[in-house]
């Protein structure tokens, strides 16, 4: 996807997040992020948006602070949704104004700082939009191309930067992810998992695997970020189901 598409998605999902927070109420529990309430979710994403905007503006805030500090940020409840909306709008403006040729640090590499942060913040906001909607009611499906891009960022970006030796390892440890929304060809990825569920090697494309998780990209995207189960995501798990469970038990994404 292009940067303009990521920025459009960031705008869409940030607005949906705020609307879901208002529907749910700030004290509503967020079932996908216990023990957070909606106010904690808004403070977390509101800080991350400001942190990302500071990098885009060339005046980065200090390294990501402990989550306990983040959750104490922002105004009292009465102004919290407005504070979130303001930070969201400022982030979009900062990213649109950033020099598309300038390289600056981002959690996941990209063609430029602007491109990398636009992609990361689009997906950061999208997944937390799911959290807000889970607190409020049904979840809005994602466009297939955006969801497939998010799966690719998760596997090739986050997991790809942490992988170990290039040895393919045993087939028994390979998990295949296939996003098939009726188009051709389907998008596919291979993840070789260690015994504790961590990624040892990742690659794009299909291949032999002990377990295959397949279905619509929107459901897979949420499943791989542990925001739903296979039934809710309308995906099929074939082969060694324990391997898919090891993903849910072992994969933990961090900024650093």
CSV table of C-alpha atoms in Angstrom, one decimal, residues 54-182:
chain,number,residue,atom,x,y,z
A,54,UNK,CA,7.2,14.0,17.5
A,55,UNK,CA,9.4,11.8,15.3
A,56,UNK,CA,7.7,13.0,12.1
A,57,UNK,CA,8.3,16.6,13.2
A,58,UNK,CA,12.0,15.9,13.9
A,59,UNK,CA,11.7,16.6,17.7
A,60,UNK,CA,11.3,13.0,19.1
A,61,UNK,CA,10.0,12.6,22.6
A,62,UNK,CA,12.2,10.4,24.8
A,63,UNK,CA,12.0,6.6,24.4
A,64,UNK,CA,8.7,5.0,25.0
A,65,UNK,CA,8.1,5.3,28.8
A,66,UNK,CA,6.6,2.6,31.0
A,67,UNK,CA,3.0,1.9,30.3
A,68,UNK,CA,2.0,3.0,33.8
A,69,UNK,CA,3.3,6.4,33.0
A,70,UNK,CA,1.5,6.5,29.6
A,71,UNK,CA,-1.8,5.6,31.3
A,72,UNK,CA,-1.5,8.6,33.7
A,73,UNK,CA,-1.2,11.0,30.7
A,74,UNK,CA,-4.0,13.2,29.2
A,75,UNK,CA,-6.8,15.2,30.8
A,76,UNK,CA,-9.5,14.0,33.2
A,77,UNK,CA,-12.4,12.0,31.7
A,78,UNK,CA,-14.5,14.9,30.6
A,79,UNK,CA,-11.8,16.0,28.1
A,80,UNK,CA,-10.3,12.7,27.2
A,81,UNK,CA,-12.1,11.9,23.9
A,82,UNK,CA,-11.3,15.4,22.7
A,83,UNK,CA,-7.7,15.1,23.7
A,84,UNK,CA,-7.5,11.8,21.7
A,85,UNK,CA,-9.1,13.4,18.7
A,86,UNK,CA,-6.7,16.3,18.8
A,87,UNK,CA,-3.6,14.1,19.0
A,88,UNK,CA,-4.9,11.9,16.2
A,89,UNK,CA,-5.5,14.9,13.9
A,90,UNK,CA,-2.1,16.4,14.8
A,91,UNK,CA,-0.4,13.0,13.9
A,92,UNK,CA,-2.1,12.9,10.5
A,93,UNK,CA,-1.0,16.5,9.8
A,94,UNK,CA,2.6,15.8,10.9
A,95,UNK,CA,2.9,12.8,8.7
A,96,UNK,CA,1.4,14.5,5.7
A,97,UNK,CA,3.8,17.4,6.1
A,98,UNK,CA,6.9,15.1,6.6
A,99,UNK,CA,9.5,15.0,3.8
A,100,UNK,CA,8.9,11.7,2.0
A,101,UNK,CA,12.6,11.4,1.3
A,102,UNK,CA,13.8,11.9,4.8
A,103,UNK,CA,15.0,8.9,6.8
A,104,UNK,CA,14.3,8.9,10.5
A,105,UNK,CA,13.9,6.2,13.1
A,106,UNK,CA,10.7,4.1,13.1
A,107,UNK,CA,9.9,0.9,15.0
A,108,UNK,CA,9.6,-1.1,11.7
A,109,UNK,CA,11.7,-0.1,8.7
A,110,UNK,CA,10.2,1.4,5.6
A,111,UNK,CA,11.2,3.3,2.4
A,112,UNK,CA,11.3,6.6,4.5
A,113,UNK,CA,10.4,7.7,7.9
A,114,UNK,CA,7.1,9.1,6.7
A,115,UNK,CA,6.2,5.8,5.0
A,116,UNK,CA,7.3,3.7,7.9
A,117,UNK,CA,5.4,5.7,10.5
A,118,UNK,CA,2.3,6.1,8.4
A,119,UNK,CA,2.1,2.3,8.0
A,120,UNK,CA,2.9,1.6,11.7
A,121,UNK,CA,0.4,4.1,13.0
A,122,UNK,CA,-2.3,3.0,10.6
A,123,UNK,CA,-2.1,-0.5,11.9
A,124,UNK,CA,-1.5,0.5,15.6
A,125,UNK,CA,-4.7,2.6,15.4
A,126,UNK,CA,-6.6,-0.1,13.5
A,127,UNK,CA,-6.0,-2.9,16.0
A,128,UNK,CA,-6.8,-0.6,18.9
A,129,UNK,CA,-9.9,0.5,17.1
A,130,UNK,CA,-10.9,-3.2,17.3
A,131,UNK,CA,-10.3,-3.0,21.1
A,132,UNK,CA,-12.6,0.0,21.4
A,133,UNK,CA,-15.3,-1.6,19.3
A,134,UNK,CA,-15.1,-4.9,21.3
A,135,UNK,CA,-15.9,-2.8,24.3
A,136,UNK,CA,-18.8,-1.2,22.5
A,137,UNK,CA,-20.3,-3.9,20.4
A,138,UNK,CA,-19.6,-5.4,16.9
A,139,UNK,CA,-16.3,-4.9,15.1
A,140,UNK,CA,-16.2,-3.2,11.7
A,141,UNK,CA,-14.5,-5.4,9.1
A,142,UNK,CA,-11.3,-4.2,7.5
A,143,UNK,CA,-10.8,-3.8,3.7
A,144,UNK,CA,-9.0,-6.9,2.5
A,145,UNK,CA,-6.0,-5.0,1.0
A,146,UNK,CA,-5.4,-3.1,4.3
A,147,UNK,CA,-5.8,-6.3,6.4
A,148,UNK,CA,-3.3,-8.2,4.2
A,149,UNK,CA,-0.9,-5.3,4.5
A,150,UNK,CA,-1.2,-5.5,8.3
A,151,UNK,CA,-0.5,-9.2,8.3
A,152,UNK,CA,2.6,-8.5,6.2
A,153,UNK,CA,3.8,-5.8,8.6
A,154,UNK,CA,3.3,-8.1,11.6
A,155,UNK,CA,5.1,-11.1,10.0
A,156,UNK,CA,7.7,-9.6,7.8
A,157,UNK,CA,8.2,-6.4,9.9
A,158,UNK,CA,7.9,-7.1,13.6
A,159,UNK,CA,8.7,-10.8,13.5
A,160,UNK,CA,11.2,-10.4,10.6
A,161,UNK,CA,13.5,-8.1,12.6
A,162,UNK,CA,13.7,-10.6,15.4
A,163,UNK,CA,14.3,-13.9,13.5
A,164,UNK,CA,17.4,-16.0,14.0
A,165,UNK,CA,19.4,-18.2,11.7
A,166,UNK,CA,18.4,-18.6,8.0
A,167,UNK,CA,18.2,-22.4,8.4
A,168,UNK,CA,14.7,-23.5,7.4
A,169,UNK,CA,14.4,-25.9,10.3
A,170,UNK,CA,11.9,-28.7,10.6
A,171,UNK,CA,8.7,-28.6,8.7
A,172,UNK,CA,6.9,-29.5,12.0
A,173,UNK,CA,7.5,-26.0,13.2
A,174,UNK,CA,6.2,-24.2,10.2
A,175,UNK,CA,2.9,-22.2,10.3
A,176,UNK,CA,1.4,-21.1,7.0
A,177,UNK,CA,-0.9,-18.1,6.9
A,178,UNK,CA,-3.1,-17.7,3.8
A,179,UNK,CA,-5.3,-14.7,3.2
A,180,UNK,CA,-7.9,-15.8,0.6
A,181,UNK,CA,-10.6,-13.3,-0.1
A,182,UNK,CA,-11.7,-14.9,-3.4
